PDB file of C-alpha atoms in Angstrom:
ATOM      1  CA  MET E   1      -0.061  55.592  12.682  1.00  0.00           C
ATOM      2  CA  SER E   2       2.165  52.709  12.344  1.00  0.00           C
ATOM      3  CA  THR E   3       6.219  53.044  12.317  1.00  0.00           C
ATOM      4  CA  ILE E   4       7.488  50.252   9.709  1.00  0.00           C
ATOM      5  CA  VAL E   5      11.216  49.342   9.949  1.00  0.00           C
ATOM      6  CA  VAL E   6      12.375  47.705   6.666  1.00  0.00           C
ATOM      7  CA  THR E   7      15.894  46.779   5.386  1.00  0.00           C
ATOM      8  CA  GLY E   8      16.956  46.456   2.139  1.00  0.00           C
ATOM      9  CA  ALA E   9      13.974  48.690   0.575  1.00  0.00           C
ATOM     10  CA  ASN E  10      15.746  50.408  -2.783  1.00  0.00           C
ATOM     11  CA  ARG E  11      14.530  47.238  -4.561  1.00  0.00           C
ATOM     12  CA  GLY E  12      12.801  43.485  -5.138  1.00  0.00           C
ATOM     13  CA  ILE E  13      10.752  43.024  -1.913  1.00  0.00           C
ATOM     14  CA  GLY E  14      11.966  45.957   0.515  1.00  0.00           C
ATOM     15  CA  LEU E  15      11.634  48.505  -2.001  1.00  0.00           C
ATOM     16  CA  GLU E  16       7.304  46.777  -2.437  1.00  0.00           C
ATOM     17  CA  PHE E  17       7.067  46.528   1.340  1.00  0.00           C
ATOM     18  CA  VAL E  18       8.442  50.270   1.278  1.00  0.00           C
ATOM     19  CA  HIS E  19       5.386  51.372  -1.338  1.00  0.00           C
ATOM     20  CA  GLN E  20       2.273  49.486  -0.132  1.00  0.00           C
ATOM     21  CA  TYR E  21       2.542  49.822   3.477  1.00  0.00           C
ATOM     22  CA  ALA E  22       2.990  54.012   2.549  1.00  0.00           C
ATOM     23  CA  SER E  23       0.444  54.077   0.179  1.00  0.00           C
ATOM     24  CA  ASP E  24      -1.541  53.028   3.007  1.00  0.00           C
ATOM     25  CA  GLY E  25      -0.962  55.700   5.123  1.00  0.00           C
ATOM     26  CA  ALA E  26       2.200  53.900   7.608  1.00  0.00           C
ATOM     27  CA  LYS E  27       4.922  55.955   8.699  1.00  0.00           C
ATOM     28  CA  VAL E  28       7.730  53.784   6.556  1.00  0.00           C
ATOM     29  CA  ILE E  29      11.868  54.047   7.647  1.00  0.00           C
ATOM     30  CA  ALA E  30      13.476  52.558   4.665  1.00  0.00           C
ATOM     31  CA  CYS E  31      17.178  51.235   4.762  1.00  0.00           C
ATOM     32  CA  ALA E  32      19.766  50.820   1.441  1.00  0.00           C
ATOM     33  CA  ARG E  33      23.191  50.859   1.526  1.00  0.00           C
ATOM     34  CA  ASP E  34      24.076  53.240  -0.815  1.00  0.00           C
ATOM     35  CA  PRO E  35      20.544  56.281  -0.765  1.00  0.00           C
ATOM     36  CA  GLU E  36      22.440  57.937  -3.099  1.00  0.00           C
ATOM     37  CA  ARG E  37      22.007  55.082  -5.623  1.00  0.00           C
ATOM     38  CA  ALA E  38      18.791  53.314  -4.808  1.00  0.00           C
ATOM     39  CA  GLN E  39      16.319  55.973  -7.410  1.00  0.00           C
ATOM     40  CA  ASP E  40      12.950  53.986  -7.053  1.00  0.00           C
ATOM     41  CA  LEU E  41      13.456  54.884  -4.283  1.00  0.00           C
ATOM     42  CA  LYS E  42      14.212  58.397  -3.400  1.00  0.00           C
ATOM     43  CA  GLU E  43      10.729  59.008  -6.517  1.00  0.00           C
ATOM     44  CA  LEU E  44       8.964  56.973  -3.840  1.00  0.00           C
ATOM     45  CA  ALA E  45      10.196  59.110  -0.977  1.00  0.00           C
ATOM     46  CA  ASP E  46       9.268  61.748  -3.275  1.00  0.00           C
ATOM     47  CA  LYS E  47       5.477  60.644  -3.362  1.00  0.00           C
ATOM     48  CA  HIS E  48       5.402  60.184   0.433  1.00  0.00           C
ATOM     49  CA  ARG E  49       6.382  61.684   3.861  1.00  0.00           C
ATOM     50  CA  GLN E  50       6.594  59.997   5.535  1.00  0.00           C
ATOM     51  CA  ILE E  51       8.689  57.678   4.051  1.00  0.00           C
ATOM     52  CA  GLU E  52      11.720  58.101   6.090  1.00  0.00           C
ATOM     53  CA  ILE E  53      15.301  56.899   4.044  1.00  0.00           C
ATOM     54  CA  HIS E  54      18.571  55.778   6.468  1.00  0.00           C
ATOM     55  CA  ALA E  55      21.241  54.944   4.773  1.00  0.00           C
ATOM     56  CA  LEU E  56      21.823  50.682   6.802  1.00  0.00           C
ATOM     57  CA  ASN E  57      24.583  47.958   5.317  1.00  0.00           C
ATOM     58  CA  THR E  58      23.336  45.136   7.621  1.00  0.00           C
ATOM     59  CA  SER E  59      26.443  43.585   7.771  1.00  0.00           C
ATOM     60  CA  ASP E  60      27.729  46.626   9.545  1.00  0.00           C
ATOM     61  CA  PHE E  61      26.650  45.692  12.782  1.00  0.00           C
ATOM     62  CA  LYS E  62      28.387  49.194  15.259  1.00  0.00           C
ATOM     63  CA  ALA E  63      25.688  50.619  11.880  1.00  0.00           C
ATOM     64  CA  CYS E  64      22.742  48.594  13.500  1.00  0.00           C
ATOM     65  CA  ALA E  65      23.193  50.033  16.671  1.00  0.00           C
ATOM     66  CA  ALA E  66      23.181  53.654  15.677  1.00  0.00           C
ATOM     67  CA  LEU E  67      20.709  53.729  14.045  1.00  0.00           C
ATOM     68  CA  GLY E  68      19.038  52.118  17.497  1.00  0.00           C
ATOM     69  CA  LYS E  69      20.443  55.271  18.921  1.00  0.00           C
ATOM     70  CA  HIS E  70      19.667  57.872  16.153  1.00  0.00           C
ATOM     71  CA  LEU E  71      15.882  56.334  16.198  1.00  0.00           C
ATOM     72  CA  ALA E  72      15.717  55.839  20.431  1.00  0.00           C
ATOM     73  CA  ASP E  73      12.617  58.199  20.910  1.00  0.00           C
ATOM     74  CA  GLU E  74      10.637  56.811  17.813  1.00  0.00           C
ATOM     75  CA  ALA E  75       8.269  53.902  19.224  1.00  0.00           C
ATOM     76  CA  ILE E  76       8.241  50.729  15.869  1.00  0.00           C
ATOM     77  CA  ASP E  77       5.168  48.334  15.317  1.00  0.00           C
ATOM     78  CA  ILE E  78       7.160  46.336  12.662  1.00  0.00           C
ATOM     79  CA  LEU E  79      11.024  45.694  12.033  1.00  0.00           C
ATOM     80  CA  ILE E  80      11.168  43.972   8.452  1.00  0.00           C
ATOM     81  CA  ASN E  81      14.726  42.175   8.397  1.00  0.00           C
ATOM     82  CA  ASN E  82      14.373  42.520   4.508  1.00  0.00           C
ATOM     83  CA  ALA E  83      18.178  42.550   3.733  1.00  0.00           C
ATOM     84  CA  GLY E  84      19.909  39.825   2.446  1.00  0.00           C
ATOM     85  CA  THR E  85      22.179  37.853  -0.714  1.00  0.00           C
ATOM     86  CA  TYR E  86      22.057  35.389  -1.871  1.00  0.00           C
ATOM     87  CA  GLY E  87      26.827  34.657  -1.098  1.00  0.00           C
ATOM     88  CA  PRO E  88      29.172  33.313  -3.168  1.00  0.00           C
ATOM     89  CA  LYS E  89      29.577  32.022  -7.244  1.00  0.00           C
ATOM     90  CA  ARG E  90      30.965  29.511  -5.236  1.00  0.00           C
ATOM     91  CA  GLN E  91      28.928  27.111  -2.804  1.00  0.00           C
ATOM     92  CA  ASP E  92      28.348  23.631  -3.408  1.00  0.00           C
ATOM     93  CA  ALA E  93      29.382  20.321  -1.615  1.00  0.00           C
ATOM     94  CA  ASP E  94      32.718  20.336  -4.081  1.00  0.00           C
ATOM     95  CA  ASP E  95      33.790  24.239  -3.896  1.00  0.00           C
ATOM     96  CA  MET E  96      33.050  26.909  -1.218  1.00  0.00           C
ATOM     97  CA  ASP E  97      34.479  30.552  -1.196  1.00  0.00           C
ATOM     98  CA  PHE E  98      34.740  30.396   2.773  1.00  0.00           C
ATOM     99  CA  GLU E  99      34.839  34.382   3.131  1.00  0.00           C
ATOM    100  CA  GLY E 100      31.718  34.690   0.685  1.00  0.00           C
ATOM    101  CA  TRP E 101      30.130  32.153   3.063  1.00  0.00           C
ATOM    102  CA  ALA E 102      31.651  34.293   5.612  1.00  0.00           C
ATOM    103  CA  TYR E 103      29.157  37.840   4.768  1.00  0.00           C
ATOM    104  CA  THR E 104      26.322  36.022   4.017  1.00  0.00           C
ATOM    105  CA  PHE E 105      26.049  34.841   7.348  1.00  0.00           C
ATOM    106  CA  ALA E 106      26.263  38.223   8.428  1.00  0.00           C
ATOM    107  CA  VAL E 107      24.582  39.467   6.026  1.00  0.00           C
ATOM    108  CA  ASN E 108      21.526  37.447   6.115  1.00  0.00           C
ATOM    109  CA  THR E 109      22.113  36.001   9.814  1.00  0.00           C
ATOM    110  CA  MET E 110      23.601  38.099  11.810  1.00  0.00           C
ATOM    111  CA  GLY E 111      22.459  41.487  10.576  1.00  0.00           C
ATOM    112  CA  PRO E 112      19.066  41.038  10.861  1.00  0.00           C
ATOM    113  CA  LEU E 113      19.912  40.098  15.085  1.00  0.00           C
ATOM    114  CA  ALA E 114      21.864  43.122  15.973  1.00  0.00           C
ATOM    115  CA  LEU E 115      18.998  45.475  13.872  1.00  0.00           C
ATOM    116  CA  SER E 116      17.459  43.305  16.438  1.00  0.00           C
ATOM    117  CA  GLN E 117      18.964  44.246  19.199  1.00  0.00           C
ATOM    118  CA  ALA E 118      19.241  47.832  19.243  1.00  0.00           C
ATOM    119  CA  LEU E 119      15.408  48.392  18.491  1.00  0.00           C
ATOM    120  CA  HIS E 120      14.290  46.240  21.186  1.00  0.00           C
ATOM    121  CA  GLU E 121      12.979  49.075  23.037  1.00  0.00           C
ATOM    122  CA  ASN E 122      11.694  50.800  20.460  1.00  0.00           C
ATOM    123  CA  LEU E 123       9.815  47.802  20.093  1.00  0.00           C
ATOM    124  CA  LYS E 124       8.446  47.121  23.576  1.00  0.00           C
ATOM    125  CA  ARG E 125       7.643  50.485  22.743  1.00  0.00           C
ATOM    126  CA  GLY E 126       5.441  50.037  19.952  1.00  0.00           C
ATOM    127  CA  ARG E 127       1.317  49.094  19.434  1.00  0.00           C
ATOM    128  CA  GLU E 128       1.785  45.725  17.310  1.00  0.00           C
ATOM    129  CA  LYS E 129       5.932  44.206  18.464  1.00  0.00           C
ATOM    130  CA  LYS E 130       6.508  42.875  15.765  1.00  0.00           C
ATOM    131  CA  ILE E 131       9.427  40.789  13.946  1.00  0.00           C
ATOM    132  CA  VAL E 132       9.187  39.816  10.549  1.00  0.00           C
ATOM    133  CA  SER E 133      13.055  38.071   9.352  1.00  0.00           C
ATOM    134  CA  ILE E 134      12.316  37.143   5.432  1.00  0.00           C
ATOM    135  CA  SER E 135      13.784  33.858   4.964  1.00  0.00           C
ATOM    136  CA  SER E 136      13.180  31.763   2.276  1.00  0.00           C
ATOM    137  CA  GLY E 137      11.799  28.334   1.237  1.00  0.00           C
ATOM    138  CA  MET E 138      15.690  27.369   0.609  1.00  0.00           C
ATOM    139  CA  ALA E 139      16.143  26.827   4.549  1.00  0.00           C
ATOM    140  CA  SER E 140      13.626  24.173   4.895  1.00  0.00           C
ATOM    141  CA  THR E 141      15.715  21.390   5.961  1.00  0.00           C
ATOM    142  CA  GLU E 142      13.606  19.140   5.541  1.00  0.00           C
ATOM    143  CA  GLU E 143      12.838  19.811   1.944  1.00  0.00           C
ATOM    144  CA  ASN E 144      16.480  20.633   0.577  1.00  0.00           C
ATOM    145  CA  GLY E 145      17.502  20.263  -2.269  1.00  0.00           C
ATOM    146  CA  GLY E 146      21.261  20.519  -2.400  1.00  0.00           C
ATOM    147  CA  GLY E 147      23.116  23.119  -3.412  1.00  0.00           C
ATOM    148  CA  ALA E 148      23.298  26.356  -2.488  1.00  0.00           C
ATOM    149  CA  LEU E 149      25.105  25.925   1.106  1.00  0.00           C
ATOM    150  CA  ALA E 150      25.987  29.202   1.839  1.00  0.00           C
ATOM    151  CA  TYR E 151      22.584  30.804   1.281  1.00  0.00           C
ATOM    152  CA  ARG E 152      20.992  27.738   2.292  1.00  0.00           C
ATOM    153  CA  ALA E 153      22.483  27.336   5.815  1.00  0.00           C
ATOM    154  CA  SER E 154      22.180  31.035   6.305  1.00  0.00           C
ATOM    155  CA  LYS E 155      18.058  31.492   6.010  1.00  0.00           C
ATOM    156  CA  ALA E 156      17.934  28.598   7.918  1.00  0.00           C
ATOM    157  CA  ALA E 157      20.821  29.901  10.577  1.00  0.00           C
ATOM    158  CA  LEU E 158      17.991  33.163  10.557  1.00  0.00           C
ATOM    159  CA  ASN E 159      15.135  30.589  11.195  1.00  0.00           C
ATOM    160  CA  ASN E 160      16.763  29.546  14.656  1.00  0.00           C
ATOM    161  CA  VAL E 161      17.630  32.510  15.334  1.00  0.00           C
ATOM    162  CA  MET E 162      14.133  34.488  15.380  1.00  0.00           C
ATOM    163  CA  LYS E 163      13.096  30.665  17.240  1.00  0.00           C
ATOM    164  CA  SER E 164      14.917  32.084  20.029  1.00  0.00           C
ATOM    165  CA  LEU E 165      14.330  35.270  19.946  1.00  0.00           C
ATOM    166  CA  SER E 166      10.656  34.315  19.835  1.00  0.00           C
ATOM    167  CA  VAL E 167      11.471  32.686  23.176  1.00  0.00           C
ATOM    168  CA  ASP E 168      13.846  34.773  24.785  1.00  0.00           C
ATOM    169  CA  TRP E 169      11.921  37.864  24.054  1.00  0.00           C
ATOM    170  CA  ARG E 170       8.306  37.081  25.175  1.00  0.00           C
ATOM    171  CA  ASP E 171       7.796  38.352  28.733  1.00  0.00           C
ATOM    172  CA  ASP E 172       8.111  41.865  26.289  1.00  0.00           C
ATOM    173  CA  ARG E 173       5.397  40.487  23.665  1.00  0.00           C
ATOM    174  CA  ILE E 174       7.407  41.115  20.981  1.00  0.00           C
ATOM    175  CA  ILE E 175       5.826  38.364  18.082  1.00  0.00           C
ATOM    176  CA  ALA E 176       9.211  36.943  15.764  1.00  0.00           C
ATOM    177  CA  ALA E 177       8.521  35.192  13.183  1.00  0.00           C
ATOM    178  CA  VAL E 178      10.029  34.230   9.394  1.00  0.00           C
ATOM    179  CA  LEU E 179       8.733  34.061   6.800  1.00  0.00           C
ATOM    180  CA  ASP E 180       8.932  32.462   2.882  1.00  0.00           C
ATOM    181  CA  PRO E 181       8.382  35.477   0.326  1.00  0.00           C
ATOM    182  CA  GLY E 182       8.118  32.083  -2.055  1.00  0.00           C
ATOM    183  CA  TRP E 183       9.689  32.304  -5.481  1.00  0.00           C
ATOM    184  CA  VAL E 184       9.619  35.760  -6.226  1.00  0.00           C
ATOM    185  CA  LYS E 185      10.141  37.929  -9.758  1.00  0.00           C
ATOM    186  CA  THR E 186      13.249  39.769  -8.573  1.00  0.00           C
ATOM    187  CA  ASP E 187      17.212  40.441  -8.759  1.00  0.00           C
ATOM    188  CA  MET E 188      17.126  37.645  -6.915  1.00  0.00           C
ATOM    189  CA  GLY E 189      14.722  35.537  -8.179  1.00  0.00           C
ATOM    190  CA  GLY E 190      15.479  36.102 -11.588  1.00  0.00           C
ATOM    191  CA  THR E 191      12.656  36.521 -14.528  1.00  0.00           C
ATOM    192  CA  ASN E 192      11.354  33.042 -14.029  1.00  0.00           C
ATOM    193  CA  ALA E 193       9.388  33.107 -10.877  1.00  0.00           C
ATOM    194  CA  PRO E 194       6.227  32.981 -11.004  1.00  0.00           C
ATOM    195  CA  THR E 195       5.485  35.463  -8.203  1.00  0.00           C
ATOM    196  CA  SER E 196       5.795  39.603  -8.710  1.00  0.00           C
ATOM    197  CA  PRO E 197       6.582  41.627  -6.590  1.00  0.00           C
ATOM    198  CA  GLU E 198       3.650  42.841  -5.289  1.00  0.00           C
ATOM    199  CA  GLN E 199       1.782  39.581  -5.238  1.00  0.00           C
ATOM    200  CA  SER E 200       4.537  38.407  -2.488  1.00  0.00           C
ATOM    201  CA  VAL E 201       4.426  42.078  -0.323  1.00  0.00           C
ATOM    202  CA  ALA E 202       0.174  41.779  -0.687  1.00  0.00           C
ATOM    203  CA  GLY E 203       0.736  37.987   0.724  1.00  0.00           C
ATOM    204  CA  MET E 204       2.981  38.559   3.406  1.00  0.00           C
ATOM    205  CA  ARG E 205       1.473  42.105   4.445  1.00  0.00           C
ATOM    206  CA  LYS E 206      -1.832  39.633   5.261  1.00  0.00           C
ATOM    207  CA  VAL E 207       0.123  36.988   7.524  1.00  0.00           C
ATOM    208  CA  ILE E 208       1.963  39.671   8.805  1.00  0.00           C
ATOM    209  CA  ALA E 209      -1.506  42.197  10.035  1.00  0.00           C
ATOM    210  CA  GLY E 210      -2.556  38.220  10.937  1.00  0.00           C
ATOM    211  CA  LEU E 211      -0.066  37.858  13.895  1.00  0.00           C
ATOM    212  CA  THR E 212      -0.469  36.836  17.799  1.00  0.00           C
ATOM    213  CA  ILE E 213       1.898  36.233  20.683  1.00  0.00           C
ATOM    214  CA  ALA E 214       0.580  32.593  19.135  1.00  0.00           C
ATOM    215  CA  ASP E 215       2.821  32.914  15.602  1.00  0.00           C
ATOM    216  CA  SER E 216       5.772  34.494  17.587  1.00  0.00           C
ATOM    217  CA  GLY E 217       8.732  31.377  16.487  1.00  0.00           C
ATOM    218  CA  LYS E 218       6.106  29.746  13.226  1.00  0.00           C
ATOM    219  CA  PHE E 219       7.871  29.930   9.957  1.00  0.00           C
ATOM    220  CA  LEU E 220       5.383  30.461   7.198  1.00  0.00           C
ATOM    221  CA  ARG E 221       4.740  30.668   3.885  1.00  0.00           C
ATOM    222  CA  TRP E 222       3.620  34.470   1.980  1.00  0.00           C
ATOM    223  CA  ASN E 223       0.076  33.409   1.259  1.00  0.00           C
ATOM    224  CA  GLY E 224      -0.675  31.474   3.835  1.00  0.00           C
ATOM    225  CA  GLY E 225       0.216  28.353   6.118  1.00  0.00           C
ATOM    226  CA  GLU E 226       3.500  27.302   8.074  1.00  0.00           C
ATOM    227  CA  ARG E 227       6.744  25.797   5.932  1.00  0.00           C
ATOM    228  CA  PRO E 228       8.389  22.306   7.291  1.00  0.00           C
ATOM    229  CA  TRP E 229      11.441  23.337   9.308  1.00  0.00           C
TER     230      TRP E 229
END
């Protein structure tokens, strides 16, 4: 049985990752900021006994370390850093909420690193040894269309953090990759998005299953192929 850790598991893409992996028989460690309010996640856990729910705010780096200690004896195959935020309402070139930007970096960039560090030894003991961080097409510098400075910067920084891990942890045979989930119908993506969470996650799972050490450090599309940095 594979063991998968998913952050931001209470809704949207994260919830769908939990659903699909658990339905296929994997053990899923599902992390959410407020499990008591995560009704859909709790209902999934009632159906699939191999789902464990843990409280985790990824912007709380001490909490990330504590989760690592709690899971010290667990071999982890795949860590999916999915938790994220779009950032403050004011984040354009002429008007930036800098405190909101700092929080956006804490959630989208530093949190994934904090949790990856906390689970480093667990991943080394896993069979697949994969860290998958959910990025965005808006992280692409080459395709930057302006606006959303806080979000774009935080996701571009996430990409570079994971690129560095792919180099620094290569001797551990850990694969670190970032995935663009596409424009998805979620609370963040909105109702006009062309892709459902089910489609996006099914596509990403195919990509994740096929990852090898040669793919470590790449920025990949949800339905295959690479995105420009």
